[in-house]
C-alpha cells in the first residue's frame, strides 16, 4: 500500500525557508486557525505566500493536490486583515470555481463567483465587491472582461490578483485560450505594487520561461515534483474504433468506482456514451455542446458516484476536483503529454490506486493534425478581412459575410485573432468592427513555430505508446520534472497488464452492430440566409427531419462512401443501398411514402444510380423531378449566403405535374444543407407537402466532428 | 511603463475614479512633485508605502496620505483600463517618460499635464511644426487661403499642429496628409470617435498623424477641455497661423491667451472683411497675406520683443525640470 496522499492532510515537510519572520509568524497563526492546530506547511507553500506578500510576481508550478489554493486562501486572509482589497481569482472553468468556492467558504472566507451561471445575481455580487464586503471572488476571463464588470472595476479595490491555470496565458502552452489574451495584456501592464500569484500544475520549461518573461523581473518560482503516486498507467494499442468500444464494454466494470473516459470530439462522446448506456452501463456524455444546466446536473451526479463514467472532452479538464475518481480512460490520444498528464491527474486524488488507461487508434493522428492545422487562420483570409475592415469606417459581421465567400465561423475566428492581437476593436450597440491604430502584420513565423512545437508535442505523446520504460517517469520527464524516478507500478515497470489487451468476439460484435446502426439526423434549415437588410426570412415549408447514414470518411459506412465516390466506377456499393433501405424502412411505412427523388448533377450520375437502386430495394418508385443549370460546385461556396444563392440559381423542377405529396430526396454527401433545402423548397413550391432528405454521408463537421 | 510613470497615472488619472476617491488635480500634483524633488524621492516610491510612511516622508497631513493610499489601492483596476486602451493602439505617455512632448515641458513648465493619451508615432513631436487654427465655419475663400499656406508649410517639411476640430483644423489635417505632410493633433474630445475613420487610422498607422489628448479616449466634447487644449498647440508649434477668428470663439481665446503668454509667434490673416482678425493684429498678432511662408518665421525672442515697448516682460521662472515634475 502506498501512503495516502490527501488534500487537506498537511504532511510534515521540511522547515520552510523564512526570510521575514514576522510574516511567518502571522502565516502560521492563520494556518492553524484555518486548518487546525497541528497543521504545518507543505514544501514550498510558505515560501510562495511570503513571495506573494512581498509583492513578488509568484509562479507556482505544483502537482494537483499539492495545495495551491491554500496559498491564496491564506494570503487573502492575511491581506484582508491588513486592510487590502479583494482577491480576484481568474479561473477558466466553472466546475473548478464551484469546488474552490466551497473550499473557501469552509475557511470562513467571504466569497462568490462571477460567471455565466450567476447572471441575475451579477449586479449584487459586483456591488458587494464595490462595498468591499467580499474576500475572494472567482471570475472567468470572459466575465472579467464583460462590460458590466469592467465598468464597475474602477470602484473596486483589488488586493491580490490570482491567475489560476496560468499556462493558459502562454501561446506556447498546450491549452492557449484566446479569452486569456486580454488578461495577458493586463498582467503586462500591472504595476509592481499589485501582488500577482499565478498557479498551474501543468507547465513545462518552455511555458515557465514564457510566463516568467511575461511577468517581468523578480519572478519567484515555486516548483515541485509532479509525479502522482497513486496512478497506475497502462497503454493499449487498439487501431479500430470497434475494438476500443468493445474493450471499454468488457473492462469498465472490472474497474471499481467511477471515472472519466476522454474523447477528442463531442460526437465520439455522444456515441460512446449511448453505446455504453445501451449495454447497461451508466455512462453520460459531457462536452461543450451540451447545455450548462445539464452539465451541472451531471457534475453533481458524478460527484455523488451515481454515474459510472463521464464520457467527456477536454471541457472536463483543469482543476476538476473530485477526489475519488478511480479511472481515466483515453478513448483517443490527447494532443500532448501535458494534456495527458493533466487529464490522468483527475484520478486518484484520495485513492491509494487509480487507473489511467490509454487506448489509441489509427484515426487519432489525423484528428490531432486537424487541430494543429486549423489552430490559426490563414494569412490570406486574415489579410483580406483586415484590409476590408481597415478600408471602411466600421463594419458588421453581415458586411463581412457579404464581402467574403468564407464560412461565418471562419470569419469569426479571424476576427477573434485580430481582436486578440489588438489590430481590430469592437464597439457595441450596435456591434461594429474597426481597425485600431496598430499596424497590422500576420505573424506567420510565430504561428509556424507554435504549430511545429505542437507537432513535436504530438510526437512526444505518440512516443508514450511505444516506450518500454516507466510510463509515469516518461510522462513527468516530458514536463521537465527531472526528479522523476521509475514508478514501479505501471505496466512497463511491473511487466504485466492490469487489464487484458485482447478481446472476446461477443463484445466486438456488439460494438460493430452499434457502430453500424448509428445514423445521423439531417436537421432541416428553417430560415433563409440573411438578406441585404440583415433580415432572416423563415422558409415557409421547410424539409422534414432527414436521415444521414454516416460521417463522411469515418470508419464503416463513411469510409465506404468516400471510397466509392472517388473510385471512378460511378457506383455506390450494394452494401450502401441495403443499409439505406434498412434505415428508410420505418420511415416509409410510418409516413406512407411512395416516391424517391434525387439531387441532379451535371457531372456524375452516381446519385441517380444510387437513388434508383435504393427505390427498388425499398419497393417504391424513383422519380426524376429536378434538373440543374450549370453552376459552380457547391463545395466552393463557403458561407450560407453564397451557398444558398448558388443552389437557388442552379436547381429547378423540370416536370411540376409529377411532383408527389410526399417524397424522399436523396443526395450522396450533405454539407451546408443548402442544396437539400433549396431542392426541397422548389418541390414544395410545386405542391409537395413533405420532403424527407436522405444522404449517405455528412461532411459538414456540424455536430459531426465536434472538435474541442 | 516605468514605475514612476505608473505612479503618475495612479495618482493623477481620472480613468479609475471611484466613489469618494479623487485623483490629484494638476495643481496638487505640481505641489506633490515639488515636495518629492525636495525630499529626493521619486513618484514610484509612493506605491510601496503605508499611510504612516507617507505622512512621515512627505510631512503631509493624514488626509492627503490616505488619499494617496486609496489611489494606490486602485492600481489593479486602473491598469485594466490602461490595457484596454493599449489594445486599441492608444497608449499613455507621462511626464516621467522621455517621449513626453518636450516642447510642452519647456514652455508650459509645471502646468503641462501629467500624462497624454496618444495614438501614432511620438517621434513626430521632434519635427519642426506650425499650428493652424481657425473657425469651424469656413467659407470657400477661407479654405483656399488655408490650403495655400498649409501646402507651403508642408512643402518646406514642417509638420502641422492642429486641434482636430471641424472647420479650419480638419482642413489643415486633410490638406497636409493629402500632400504628404505630417500632422500632430491635440484633441479636445473623443480619440476613439476620431479613430473610427478609415483615413485617420491609416494615417496614424503610417506614422503621418499623431493624436494626443488629455481626456479619456471615450470622453465627449467639453468646452473646458477645448480651452485647455489650445495652449498645447501653441506650445508645440514654432508658430501658429490663425486663419479666421470670431470674437468669443475658441480661436479667439487661444490667440489672446498666446498674446498674453507668448508661447510662440502668432500670425493672423490680414483680411479687411474679418474685423476680429484685425483686432487680434492690433493686439500683437503678426499680419500676413497669402504670400506668407514658413521660411521667414519669427523667433520667440523677436516675437516677444514686439511687446517689450508696451510692457515689461515678466521674468519667466522656468526652472530646471526633472523628468517627472
JSON list of C-alpha atoms in Angstrom, two decimals, chain A residues 200-322:
[
{"chain": "A", "resi": 200, "resn": "UNK", "atom": "CA", "xyz": [-0.57, 25.80, -12.65]},
{"chain": "A", "resi": 201, "resn": "UNK", "atom": "CA", "xyz": [0.02, 22.09, -12.39]},
{"chain": "A", "resi": 202, "resn": "UNK", "atom": "CA", "xyz": [0.99, 21.75, -15.97]},
{"chain": "A", "resi": 203, "resn": "UNK", "atom": "CA", "xyz": [3.82, 23.77, -17.35]},
{"chain": "A", "resi": 204, "resn": "UNK", "atom": "CA", "xyz": [6.98, 22.55, -18.95]},
{"chain": "A", "resi": 205, "resn": "UNK", "atom": "CA", "xyz": [10.18, 24.60, -19.08]},
{"chain": "A", "resi": 206, "resn": "UNK", "atom": "CA", "xyz": [9.17, 26.40, -22.24]},
{"chain": "A", "resi": 207, "resn": "UNK", "atom": "CA", "xyz": [5.90, 27.58, -20.75]},
{"chain": "A", "resi": 208, "resn": "UNK", "atom": "CA", "xyz": [7.53, 28.53, -17.47]},
{"chain": "A", "resi": 209, "resn": "UNK", "atom": "CA", "xyz": [10.11, 30.63, -19.29]},
{"chain": "A", "resi": 210, "resn": "UNK", "atom": "CA", "xyz": [7.39, 32.32, -21.30]},
{"chain": "A", "resi": 211, "resn": "UNK", "atom": "CA", "xyz": [5.37, 33.11, -18.17]},
{"chain": "A", "resi": 212, "resn": "UNK", "atom": "CA", "xyz": [8.43, 34.45, -16.36]},
{"chain": "A", "resi": 213, "resn": "UNK", "atom": "CA", "xyz": [9.11, 36.72, -19.30]},
{"chain": "A", "resi": 214, "resn": "UNK", "atom": "CA", "xyz": [5.52, 37.95, -19.29]},
{"chain": "A", "resi": 215, "resn": "UNK", "atom": "CA", "xyz": [5.52, 38.64, -15.56]},
{"chain": "A", "resi": 216, "resn": "UNK", "atom": "CA", "xyz": [8.66, 40.73, -15.76]},
{"chain": "A", "resi": 217, "resn": "UNK", "atom": "CA", "xyz": [11.55, 40.80, -13.36]},
{"chain": "A", "resi": 218, "resn": "UNK", "atom": "CA", "xyz": [11.71, 39.19, -9.98]},
{"chain": "A", "resi": 219, "resn": "UNK", "atom": "CA", "xyz": [9.54, 36.17, -10.52]},
{"chain": "A", "resi": 220, "resn": "UNK", "atom": "CA", "xyz": [9.51, 33.78, -7.61]},
{"chain": "A", "resi": 221, "resn": "UNK", "atom": "CA", "xyz": [9.13, 30.26, -8.93]},
{"chain": "A", "resi": 222, "resn": "UNK", "atom": "CA", "xyz": [7.75, 27.52, -6.72]},
{"chain": "A", "resi": 223, "resn": "UNK", "atom": "CA", "xyz": [8.19, 24.22, -8.43]},
{"chain": "A", "resi": 224, "resn": "UNK", "atom": "CA", "xyz": [7.83, 20.77, -7.03]},
{"chain": "A", "resi": 225, "resn": "UNK", "atom": "CA", "xyz": [7.83, 17.17, -8.19]},
{"chain": "A", "resi": 226, "resn": "UNK", "atom": "CA", "xyz": [4.92, 16.27, -10.44]},
{"chain": "A", "resi": 227, "resn": "UNK", "atom": "CA", "xyz": [4.75, 12.52, -10.02]},
{"chain": "A", "resi": 228, "resn": "UNK", "atom": "CA", "xyz": [1.39, 11.28, -8.81]},
{"chain": "A", "resi": 229, "resn": "UNK", "atom": "CA", "xyz": [1.98, 8.22, -6.71]},
{"chain": "A", "resi": 230, "resn": "UNK", "atom": "CA", "xyz": [-1.46, 6.75, -6.87]},
{"chain": "A", "resi": 231, "resn": "UNK", "atom": "CA", "xyz": [-1.71, 6.37, -10.66]},
{"chain": "A", "resi": 232, "resn": "UNK", "atom": "CA", "xyz": [-1.22, 3.08, -12.44]},
{"chain": "A", "resi": 233, "resn": "UNK", "atom": "CA", "xyz": [-0.72, 3.61, -16.15]},
{"chain": "A", "resi": 234, "resn": "UNK", "atom": "CA", "xyz": [-1.41, 1.16, -18.96]},
{"chain": "A", "resi": 235, "resn": "UNK", "atom": "CA", "xyz": [-1.22, 1.79, -22.72]},
{"chain": "A", "resi": 236, "resn": "UNK", "atom": "CA", "xyz": [-3.15, -0.38, -25.16]},
{"chain": "A", "resi": 237, "resn": "UNK", "atom": "CA", "xyz": [-2.83, -0.15, -28.92]},
{"chain": "A", "resi": 238, "resn": "UNK", "atom": "CA", "xyz": [-6.28, -0.62, -30.49]},
{"chain": "A", "resi": 239, "resn": "UNK", "atom": "CA", "xyz": [-6.34, 0.73, -34.02]},
{"chain": "A", "resi": 240, "resn": "UNK", "atom": "CA", "xyz": [-10.03, 0.28, -34.73]},
{"chain": "A", "resi": 241, "resn": "UNK", "atom": "CA", "xyz": [-12.86, 2.09, -33.09]},
{"chain": "A", "resi": 242, "resn": "UNK", "atom": "CA", "xyz": [-14.88, -1.11, -32.89]},
{"chain": "A", "resi": 243, "resn": "UNK", "atom": "CA", "xyz": [-12.20, -2.72, -30.78]},
{"chain": "A", "resi": 244, "resn": "UNK", "atom": "CA", "xyz": [-11.98, 0.22, -28.46]},
{"chain": "A", "resi": 245, "resn": "UNK", "atom": "CA", "xyz": [-15.74, 0.24, -27.97]},
{"chain": "A", "resi": 246, "resn": "UNK", "atom": "CA", "xyz": [-15.55, -3.46, -27.23]},
{"chain": "A", "resi": 247, "resn": "UNK", "atom": "CA", "xyz": [-12.61, -3.07, -24.88]},
{"chain": "A", "resi": 248, "resn": "UNK", "atom": "CA", "xyz": [-14.35, -0.46, -22.80]},
{"chain": "A", "resi": 249, "resn": "UNK", "atom": "CA", "xyz": [-17.53, -2.52, -22.67]},
{"chain": "A", "resi": 250, "resn": "UNK", "atom": "CA", "xyz": [-15.64, -5.57, -21.50]},
{"chain": "A", "resi": 251, "resn": "UNK", "atom": "CA", "xyz": [-13.42, -3.90, -18.97]},
{"chain": "A", "resi": 252, "resn": "UNK", "atom": "CA", "xyz": [-15.19, -0.95, -17.48]},
{"chain": "A", "resi": 253, "resn": "UNK", "atom": "CA", "xyz": [-16.98, -2.96, -14.85]},
{"chain": "A", "resi": 254, "resn": "UNK", "atom": "CA", "xyz": [-13.74, -4.63, -13.86]},
{"chain": "A", "resi": 255, "resn": "UNK", "atom": "CA", "xyz": [-12.59, -1.29, -12.52]},
{"chain": "A", "resi": 256, "resn": "UNK", "atom": "CA", "xyz": [-14.17, -0.39, -9.20]},
{"chain": "A", "resi": 257, "resn": "UNK", "atom": "CA", "xyz": [-15.62, 3.07, -8.68]},
{"chain": "A", "resi": 258, "resn": "UNK", "atom": "CA", "xyz": [-16.38, 5.75, -11.22]},
{"chain": "A", "resi": 259, "resn": "UNK", "atom": "CA", "xyz": [-14.23, 7.58, -13.68]},
{"chain": "A", "resi": 260, "resn": "UNK", "atom": "CA", "xyz": [-13.79, 9.54, -16.88]},
{"chain": "A", "resi": 261, "resn": "UNK", "atom": "CA", "xyz": [-13.47, 8.46, -20.49]},
{"chain": "A", "resi": 262, "resn": "UNK", "atom": "CA", "xyz": [-11.83, 11.19, -22.58]},
{"chain": "A", "resi": 263, "resn": "UNK", "atom": "CA", "xyz": [-12.63, 11.54, -26.28]},
{"chain": "A", "resi": 264, "resn": "UNK", "atom": "CA", "xyz": [-11.33, 14.10, -28.74]},
{"chain": "A", "resi": 265, "resn": "UNK", "atom": "CA", "xyz": [-14.69, 15.04, -30.23]},
{"chain": "A", "resi": 266, "resn": "UNK", "atom": "CA", "xyz": [-18.17, 15.72, -28.94]},
{"chain": "A", "resi": 267, "resn": "UNK", "atom": "CA", "xyz": [-19.52, 13.26, -31.45]},
{"chain": "A", "resi": 268, "resn": "UNK", "atom": "CA", "xyz": [-17.42, 10.44, -30.05]},
{"chain": "A", "resi": 269, "resn": "UNK", "atom": "CA", "xyz": [-18.61, 11.33, -26.55]},
{"chain": "A", "resi": 270, "resn": "UNK", "atom": "CA", "xyz": [-22.25, 11.09, -27.58]},
{"chain": "A", "resi": 271, "resn": "UNK", "atom": "CA", "xyz": [-21.84, 7.85, -29.47]},
{"chain": "A", "resi": 272, "resn": "UNK", "atom": "CA", "xyz": [-19.72, 6.07, -26.92]},
{"chain": "A", "resi": 273, "resn": "UNK", "atom": "CA", "xyz": [-21.93, 7.14, -24.03]},
{"chain": "A", "resi": 274, "resn": "UNK", "atom": "CA", "xyz": [-25.02, 5.92, -25.86]},
{"chain": "A", "resi": 275, "resn": "UNK", "atom": "CA", "xyz": [-23.33, 2.62, -26.64]},
{"chain": "A", "resi": 276, "resn": "UNK", "atom": "CA", "xyz": [-22.44, 2.05, -23.01]},
{"chain": "A", "resi": 277, "resn": "UNK", "atom": "CA", "xyz": [-25.92, 3.03, -21.88]},
{"chain": "A", "resi": 278, "resn": "UNK", "atom": "CA", "xyz": [-27.46, 0.57, -24.29]},
{"chain": "A", "resi": 279, "resn": "UNK", "atom": "CA", "xyz": [-25.32, -2.09, -22.70]},
{"chain": "A", "resi": 280, "resn": "UNK", "atom": "CA", "xyz": [-26.41, -1.31, -19.19]},
{"chain": "A", "resi": 281, "resn": "UNK", "atom": "CA", "xyz": [-23.54, 0.90, -18.12]},
{"chain": "A", "resi": 282, "resn": "UNK", "atom": "CA", "xyz": [-24.38, 4.24, -16.58]},
{"chain": "A", "resi": 283, "resn": "UNK", "atom": "CA", "xyz": [-22.27, 6.48, -18.78]},
{"chain": "A", "resi": 284, "resn": "UNK", "atom": "CA", "xyz": [-23.16, 10.05, -19.76]},
{"chain": "A", "resi": 285, "resn": "UNK", "atom": "CA", "xyz": [-21.66, 12.47, -22.26]},
{"chain": "A", "resi": 286, "resn": "UNK", "atom": "CA", "xyz": [-20.13, 15.74, -21.06]},
{"chain": "A", "resi": 287, "resn": "UNK", "atom": "CA", "xyz": [-18.91, 18.37, -23.51]},
{"chain": "A", "resi": 288, "resn": "UNK", "atom": "CA", "xyz": [-19.30, 21.96, -24.59]},
{"chain": "A", "resi": 289, "resn": "UNK", "atom": "CA", "xyz": [-22.22, 21.37, -26.91]},
{"chain": "A", "resi": 290, "resn": "UNK", "atom": "CA", "xyz": [-24.43, 20.30, -24.03]},
{"chain": "A", "resi": 291, "resn": "UNK", "atom": "CA", "xyz": [-26.36, 22.89, -22.03]},
{"chain": "A", "resi": 292, "resn": "UNK", "atom": "CA", "xyz": [-24.72, 24.31, -18.90]},
{"chain": "A", "resi": 293, "resn": "UNK", "atom": "CA", "xyz": [-27.58, 23.23, -16.73]},
{"chain": "A", "resi": 294, "resn": "UNK", "atom": "CA", "xyz": [-27.31, 19.65, -17.91]},
{"chain": "A", "resi": 295, "resn": "UNK", "atom": "CA", "xyz": [-23.57, 19.70, -17.28]},
{"chain": "A", "resi": 296, "resn": "UNK", "atom": "CA", "xyz": [-24.06, 20.94, -13.74]},
{"chain": "A", "resi": 297, "resn": "UNK", "atom": "CA", "xyz": [-26.52, 18.18, -13.01]},
{"chain": "A", "resi": 298, "resn": "UNK", "atom": "CA", "xyz": [-24.13, 15.64, -14.43]},
{"chain": "A", "resi": 299, "resn": "UNK", "atom": "CA", "xyz": [-21.30, 17.01, -12.31]},
{"chain": "A", "resi": 300, "resn": "UNK", "atom": "CA", "xyz": [-23.50, 16.69, -9.26]},
{"chain": "A", "resi": 301, "resn": "UNK", "atom": "CA", "xyz": [-24.47, 13.11, -10.05]},
{"chain": "A", "resi": 302, "resn": "UNK", "atom": "CA", "xyz": [-20.90, 12.24, -10.82]},
{"chain": "A", "resi": 303, "resn": "UNK", "atom": "CA", "xyz": [-19.74, 13.71, -7.57]},
{"chain": "A", "resi": 304, "resn": "UNK", "atom": "CA", "xyz": [-22.22, 11.53, -5.73]},
{"chain": "A", "resi": 305, "resn": "UNK", "atom": "CA", "xyz": [-20.98, 8.48, -7.60]},
{"chain": "A", "resi": 306, "resn": "UNK", "atom": "CA", "xyz": [-24.31, 7.95, -9.32]},
{"chain": "A", "resi": 307, "resn": "UNK", "atom": "CA", "xyz": [-22.53, 7.70, -12.66]},
{"chain": "A", "resi": 308, "resn": "UNK", "atom": "CA", "xyz": [-20.07, 5.03, -13.65]},
{"chain": "A", "resi": 309, "resn": "UNK", "atom": "CA", "xyz": [-18.34, 7.05, -16.33]},
{"chain": "A", "resi": 310, "resn": "UNK", "atom": "CA", "xyz": [-18.38, 10.56, -17.70]},
{"chain": "A", "resi": 311, "resn": "UNK", "atom": "CA", "xyz": [-17.61, 10.44, -21.40]},
{"chain": "A", "resi": 312, "resn": "UNK", "atom": "CA", "xyz": [-16.01, 13.83, -21.80]},
{"chain": "A", "resi": 313, "resn": "UNK", "atom": "CA", "xyz": [-13.99, 16.11, -23.99]},
{"chain": "A", "resi": 314, "resn": "UNK", "atom": "CA", "xyz": [-11.38, 18.44, -22.55]},
{"chain": "A", "resi": 315, "resn": "UNK", "atom": "CA", "xyz": [-14.26, 20.55, -21.29]},
{"chain": "A", "resi": 316, "resn": "UNK", "atom": "CA", "xyz": [-13.90, 18.41, -18.21]},
{"chain": "A", "resi": 317, "resn": "UNK", "atom": "CA", "xyz": [-10.35, 19.31, -17.55]},
{"chain": "A", "resi": 318, "resn": "UNK", "atom": "CA", "xyz": [-8.40, 21.65, -15.46]},
{"chain": "A", "resi": 319, "resn": "UNK", "atom": "CA", "xyz": [-8.90, 21.58, -11.77]},
{"chain": "A", "resi": 320, "resn": "UNK", "atom": "CA", "xyz": [-11.95, 19.36, -11.64]},
{"chain": "A", "resi": 321, "resn": "UNK", "atom": "CA", "xyz": [-11.88, 18.33, -8.06]},
{"chain": "A", "resi": 322, "resn": "UNK", "atom": "CA", "xyz": [-13.46, 15.01, -7.25]}
]
